[in-house]
Short mmCIF file of C-alpha atoms and ligand atoms in Angstrom, two decimals:
data_model
loop_
_atom_site.label_atom_id
_atom_site.label_comp_id
_atom_site.label_asym_id
_atom_site.label_seq_id
_atom_site.Cartn_x
_atom_site.Cartn_y
_atom_site.Cartn_z
CA MET A 1 -4.28 -14.37 12.00
CA THR A 2 -4.22 -12.19 8.92
CA LYS A 3 -1.65 -9.43 9.31
CA LEU A 4 -2.45 -5.76 8.80
CA GLY A 5 -0.27 -3.49 6.71
CA VAL A 6 -1.25 0.13 7.18
CA ASN A 7 -0.76 2.39 4.18
CA ILE A 8 -0.06 5.92 5.43
CA ASP A 9 0.28 7.70 2.07
CA HIS A 10 -2.73 9.89 2.69
CA SER A 11 -1.26 11.38 5.83
CA ALA A 12 1.50 12.66 3.52
CA THR A 13 -1.20 13.94 1.16
CA VAL A 14 -2.47 16.14 4.01
CA ARG A 15 1.05 17.37 4.78
CA GLN A 16 1.80 18.17 1.14
CA ALA A 17 -1.46 20.14 0.84
CA ARG A 18 0.05 22.75 3.19
CA TYR A 19 3.82 22.29 3.24
CA ARG A 20 4.75 21.21 -0.29
CA ASP A 21 7.15 24.14 -0.77
CA SER A 22 8.08 24.84 2.84
CA ASP A 23 11.55 24.91 4.28
CA GLU A 24 11.25 22.39 7.11
CA SER A 25 13.86 24.21 9.20
CA GLU A 26 11.61 27.28 9.43
CA VAL A 27 8.12 25.88 10.05
CA VAL A 28 6.47 23.08 11.99
CA VAL A 29 5.64 20.58 9.30
CA GLU A 30 2.63 18.45 10.15
CA PRO A 31 1.51 15.76 10.35
CA SER A 32 4.78 13.98 11.03
CA ILE A 33 4.78 10.84 8.91
CA ILE A 34 6.97 9.11 11.47
CA ASP A 35 4.49 9.92 14.27
CA VAL A 36 1.65 8.57 12.11
CA ALA A 37 3.57 5.33 11.56
CA LEU A 38 4.45 4.96 15.24
CA ALA A 39 0.79 5.51 16.20
CA ALA A 40 -0.24 2.85 13.66
CA GLU A 41 2.27 0.48 15.25
CA ARG A 42 0.87 1.22 18.72
CA GLY A 43 -2.55 0.33 17.31
CA GLY A 44 -1.23 -3.04 16.21
CA ALA A 45 -0.08 -2.55 12.60
CA ASP A 46 2.15 -5.42 11.47
CA SER A 47 3.75 -3.33 8.76
CA ILE A 48 3.83 0.21 7.46
CA THR A 49 3.26 0.71 3.75
CA VAL A 50 4.19 3.75 1.69
CA HIS A 51 4.19 4.35 -2.04
CA LEU A 52 7.11 6.43 -3.29
CA ARG A 53 5.52 7.65 -6.51
CA GLU A 54 7.61 8.96 -9.37
CA ASP A 55 5.88 12.35 -9.11
CA ARG A 56 6.42 12.41 -5.28
CA ARG A 57 2.86 13.65 -4.81
CA HIS A 58 2.67 12.46 -1.21
CA ILE A 59 5.51 10.36 0.22
CA GLN A 60 9.01 11.86 -0.20
CA ASP A 61 12.36 10.05 -0.33
CA SER A 62 13.25 11.41 3.13
CA ASP A 63 10.05 9.89 4.56
CA VAL A 64 11.06 6.41 3.44
CA PHE A 65 14.60 6.76 4.81
CA GLY A 66 13.16 8.12 8.08
CA LEU A 67 10.63 5.29 8.39
CA ARG A 68 13.34 2.71 7.78
CA ARG A 69 15.15 4.05 10.87
CA ALA A 70 12.11 4.73 13.07
CA ILE A 71 9.65 1.87 12.81
CA SER A 72 9.97 -1.42 14.63
CA THR A 73 7.60 -3.46 12.44
CA LYS A 74 8.13 -4.15 8.73
CA LEU A 75 8.50 -1.53 6.04
CA ASN A 76 6.65 -2.25 2.80
CA LEU A 77 7.54 0.02 -0.11
CA GLU A 78 5.16 0.24 -3.04
CA MET A 79 6.92 1.29 -6.22
CA ALA A 80 6.84 1.30 -9.99
CA CYS A 81 9.35 -0.79 -11.98
CA THR A 82 11.64 2.10 -12.83
CA PRO A 83 15.43 2.25 -12.56
CA GLU A 84 15.31 5.42 -10.39
CA ILE A 85 12.98 4.00 -7.73
CA THR A 86 14.67 0.58 -7.86
CA GLN A 87 17.96 2.30 -7.06
CA ILE A 88 16.39 4.09 -4.08
CA ALA A 89 14.80 0.84 -2.83
CA ARG A 90 18.20 -0.86 -3.01
CA GLN A 91 19.62 1.88 -0.77
CA ILE A 92 16.75 1.81 1.74
CA VAL A 93 16.34 -1.99 1.80
CA PRO A 94 12.71 -2.17 2.97
CA ASP A 95 11.53 -5.54 4.28
CA TYR A 96 9.13 -5.86 1.35
CA VAL A 97 8.57 -4.14 -1.93
CA CYS A 98 5.30 -4.30 -3.82
CA LEU A 99 5.61 -3.56 -7.53
CA VAL A 100 2.66 -1.54 -8.78
CA PRO A 101 1.68 0.09 -12.06
CA GLU A 102 1.87 3.87 -12.06
CA ASN A 103 -0.01 6.32 -14.18
CA ARG A 104 0.60 10.02 -13.55
CA MET A 105 -3.03 10.97 -14.20
CA GLU A 106 -4.54 8.49 -11.72
CA VAL A 107 -5.65 9.57 -8.23
CA THR A 108 -4.62 6.23 -6.75
CA THR A 109 -3.36 2.89 -8.12
CA GLU A 110 -6.22 1.89 -10.39
CA GLY A 111 -5.41 -1.62 -11.56
CA GLY A 112 -2.95 -4.42 -11.04
CA LEU A 113 0.40 -4.57 -12.80
CA ASN A 114 0.10 -6.26 -16.19
CA ILE A 115 3.17 -8.49 -15.98
CA ALA A 116 2.45 -9.86 -19.47
CA GLY A 117 2.90 -6.33 -20.87
CA SER A 118 6.57 -6.11 -19.88
CA PRO A 119 7.72 -9.39 -18.28
CA GLN A 120 11.43 -8.68 -18.73
CA LYS A 121 11.23 -5.29 -17.02
CA VAL A 122 9.34 -6.78 -14.05
CA GLU A 123 11.68 -9.77 -13.85
CA LYS A 124 14.73 -7.48 -13.89
CA THR A 125 13.27 -5.37 -11.07
CA VAL A 126 12.43 -8.45 -8.99
CA ALA A 127 15.98 -9.73 -9.49
CA ALA A 128 17.58 -6.38 -8.58
CA LEU A 129 15.56 -6.20 -5.35
CA SER A 130 15.89 -9.89 -4.43
CA GLU A 131 19.67 -9.50 -4.74
CA LYS A 132 19.41 -7.15 -1.73
CA ASN A 133 17.25 -9.69 0.17
CA ILE A 134 14.14 -7.54 -0.24
CA VAL A 135 11.03 -9.74 -0.42
CA CYS A 136 9.33 -8.80 -3.65
CA SER A 137 5.56 -8.76 -4.13
CA ILE A 138 3.62 -7.86 -7.28
CA PHE A 139 0.26 -6.10 -7.19
CA ILE A 140 -1.92 -7.91 -9.71
CA ASP A 141 -5.56 -8.35 -10.55
CA PRO A 142 -6.99 -11.65 -9.24
CA ASP A 143 -6.23 -13.23 -12.59
CA LEU A 144 -4.80 -16.73 -12.93
CA SER A 145 -2.52 -15.90 -15.86
CA GLN A 146 -0.95 -12.96 -13.99
CA ILE A 147 -0.41 -15.18 -10.95
CA LYS A 148 1.31 -17.80 -13.11
CA LEU A 149 3.57 -15.13 -14.60
CA ALA A 150 4.41 -13.72 -11.16
CA LYS A 151 5.60 -17.17 -10.15
CA GLN A 152 7.52 -17.66 -13.39
CA ILE A 153 9.50 -14.45 -13.04
CA GLY A 154 10.55 -15.33 -9.50
CA ALA A 155 8.34 -13.24 -7.20
CA PRO A 156 7.75 -14.99 -3.86
CA MET A 157 4.64 -12.93 -3.03
CA VAL A 158 1.62 -11.38 -4.72
CA GLU A 159 -0.91 -8.80 -3.62
CA LEU A 160 -4.33 -9.36 -5.16
CA HIS A 161 -6.12 -6.17 -6.21
CA THR A 162 -9.46 -6.03 -4.40
CA GLY A 163 -10.65 -2.76 -5.96
CA ALA A 164 -13.23 -4.42 -8.24
CA TYR A 165 -14.72 -6.20 -5.21
CA ALA A 166 -14.88 -2.91 -3.27
CA ASN A 167 -16.50 -1.15 -6.23
CA ALA A 168 -19.11 -3.91 -6.52
CA TRP A 169 -20.23 -3.44 -2.90
CA LYS A 170 -23.75 -2.28 -3.75
CA ASN A 171 -24.32 -4.83 -6.50
CA PRO A 172 -24.82 -8.28 -4.90
CA GLN A 173 -24.30 -10.27 -8.12
CA LYS A 174 -21.14 -8.46 -9.11
CA LYS A 175 -19.86 -8.63 -5.54
CA LYS A 176 -20.39 -12.39 -5.41
CA ALA A 177 -18.59 -12.80 -8.75
CA GLU A 178 -15.64 -10.71 -7.53
CA LEU A 179 -15.41 -12.65 -4.28
CA GLU A 180 -15.37 -15.92 -6.23
CA ARG A 181 -12.66 -14.53 -8.49
CA ILE A 182 -10.54 -13.51 -5.50
CA SER A 183 -11.10 -16.86 -3.81
CA ARG A 184 -10.01 -18.82 -6.91
CA ALA A 185 -7.00 -16.56 -7.42
CA ALA A 186 -5.86 -16.83 -3.79
CA GLU A 187 -6.19 -20.62 -3.86
CA TYR A 188 -4.24 -20.88 -7.12
CA ALA A 189 -1.48 -18.56 -5.90
CA ASP A 190 -1.22 -20.56 -2.69
CA SER A 191 -1.00 -23.82 -4.66
CA LEU A 192 2.00 -22.38 -6.52
CA GLY A 193 3.69 -21.63 -3.20
CA LEU A 194 3.23 -17.86 -3.40
CA ILE A 195 2.55 -15.77 -0.29
CA VAL A 196 -0.82 -14.11 -0.87
CA ASN A 197 -1.71 -10.61 0.29
CA SER A 198 -4.52 -8.37 -0.86
CA GLY A 199 -5.33 -4.71 -0.90
CA HIS A 200 -7.10 -1.69 -2.33
CA GLY A 201 -10.51 -0.40 -1.38
CA ILE A 202 -10.80 -2.64 1.68
CA ASN A 203 -12.78 -0.90 4.41
CA TYR A 204 -14.53 -1.45 7.74
CA LEU A 205 -17.67 -2.65 5.93
CA ASN A 206 -16.28 -5.02 3.31
CA VAL A 207 -13.35 -6.66 5.10
CA ARG A 208 -15.33 -9.47 6.77
CA GLU A 209 -16.75 -10.91 3.55
CA LEU A 210 -13.31 -10.79 1.97
CA LEU A 211 -11.76 -12.71 4.84
CA ALA A 212 -14.54 -15.30 4.59
CA VAL A 213 -13.58 -16.37 1.04
CA ALA A 214 -9.80 -16.70 1.22
CA ARG A 215 -6.81 -16.87 3.50
CA PHE A 216 -4.40 -14.01 3.22
CA ASN A 217 -1.02 -13.46 4.77
CA GLU A 218 -1.62 -9.71 5.01
CA LEU A 219 -4.12 -7.06 3.99
CA ASN A 220 -2.82 -3.64 3.01
CA ILE A 221 -5.29 -0.98 4.00
CA GLY A 222 -4.93 2.78 3.73
CA HIS A 223 -7.73 5.18 2.89
CA THR A 224 -10.37 3.83 5.25
CA ILE A 225 -7.99 3.81 8.24
CA ILE A 226 -6.84 7.39 7.60
CA SER A 227 -10.50 8.41 7.18
CA ARG A 228 -11.48 6.70 10.43
CA ALA A 229 -8.52 8.30 12.22
CA ILE A 230 -9.76 11.75 11.23
CA ILE A 231 -13.20 11.08 12.69
CA ALA A 232 -11.93 9.23 15.77
CA GLY A 233 -9.41 11.97 16.56
CA MET A 234 -11.48 15.05 15.75
CA GLY A 235 -13.01 15.53 19.22
CA THR A 236 -9.60 15.47 20.93
CA ALA A 237 -8.04 17.79 18.36
CA VAL A 238 -10.80 20.39 18.77
CA ARG A 239 -10.83 20.09 22.57
CA GLU A 240 -7.08 20.81 22.67
CA MET A 241 -7.49 23.95 20.59
CA LYS A 242 -10.48 25.09 22.69
CA GLU A 243 -8.29 24.77 25.79
CA LEU A 244 -5.78 27.15 24.22
CA LEU A 245 -8.51 29.65 23.38
CA LYS A 246 -9.76 29.75 26.99
N1 PXP B 1 -2.20 -1.96 -1.93
C1 PXP B 1 -1.69 -1.30 -2.98
C2 PXP B 1 -0.72 -2.02 -3.85
C3 PXP B 1 -2.05 0.03 -3.26
O1 PXP B 1 -1.52 0.66 -4.31
C4 PXP B 1 -2.93 0.68 -2.38
C5 PXP B 1 -3.32 2.10 -2.64
O2 PXP B 1 -2.24 2.93 -2.42
C6 PXP B 1 -3.41 -0.03 -1.27
C7 PXP B 1 -3.06 -1.35 -1.08
C8 PXP B 1 -4.31 0.61 -0.25
O3 PXP B 1 -5.53 0.93 -0.84
P1 PXP B 1 -6.60 1.76 0.01
O4 PXP B 1 -6.01 3.10 0.28
O5 PXP B 1 -7.78 1.80 -0.90
O6 PXP B 1 -6.84 1.00 1.27
#
């Protein structure tokens, strides 16, 4: 069965919206990222994914250290190929790392990492993490040349970017083309002996068609699960507050 990695970055986005500058010893900081991860595990998550961005806009260093201690599934750290974050990853030793491109202006990761643009930097990062026995994945577009490069620089795993497929949802022709592209890419990566994951923009509507065209080790899904959790939990949250008002 395809495994599910749950990306909980957006629960930290909610926390930061209120408590960015708060002294945690003086206020109740919520939501607790650890509680979110433990709830995801109770729901069946196979791994917990967080992206420690250079600008620390949502997940903080202390979250990643805390998750490393608290969760009982796998910890997957998304990160840019920078010396600072590589150093932190080497201290935390997550089970997996997924190397992603990072652009300060973007709202979320917008494209795959272009390994061809800086192969030595990516290779050096993969080597530095592999030395600590961290399984290294690279987030790439479903592009055969990027897959070949990922293999060449020694990554054992890739995550195929499914954003273009998600964006093509309402355009049947484009959607079909994107699914074919993903299918070819997954097959090629598998033939090279790479472990194949995918992620970005996968939701409750589009996941079935994706699973029908390729076999993946794991899907990494964030935004749609956090969105669903808000809706699914809203009744309970309001009822609890109403009880207090009585
Ligand atoms: N995989 C990677 C590498 C990502 O950067 C992201 C977005 O943070 C995801 C998966 C999850 O994407 P989404 O939030 O659209 O499910």
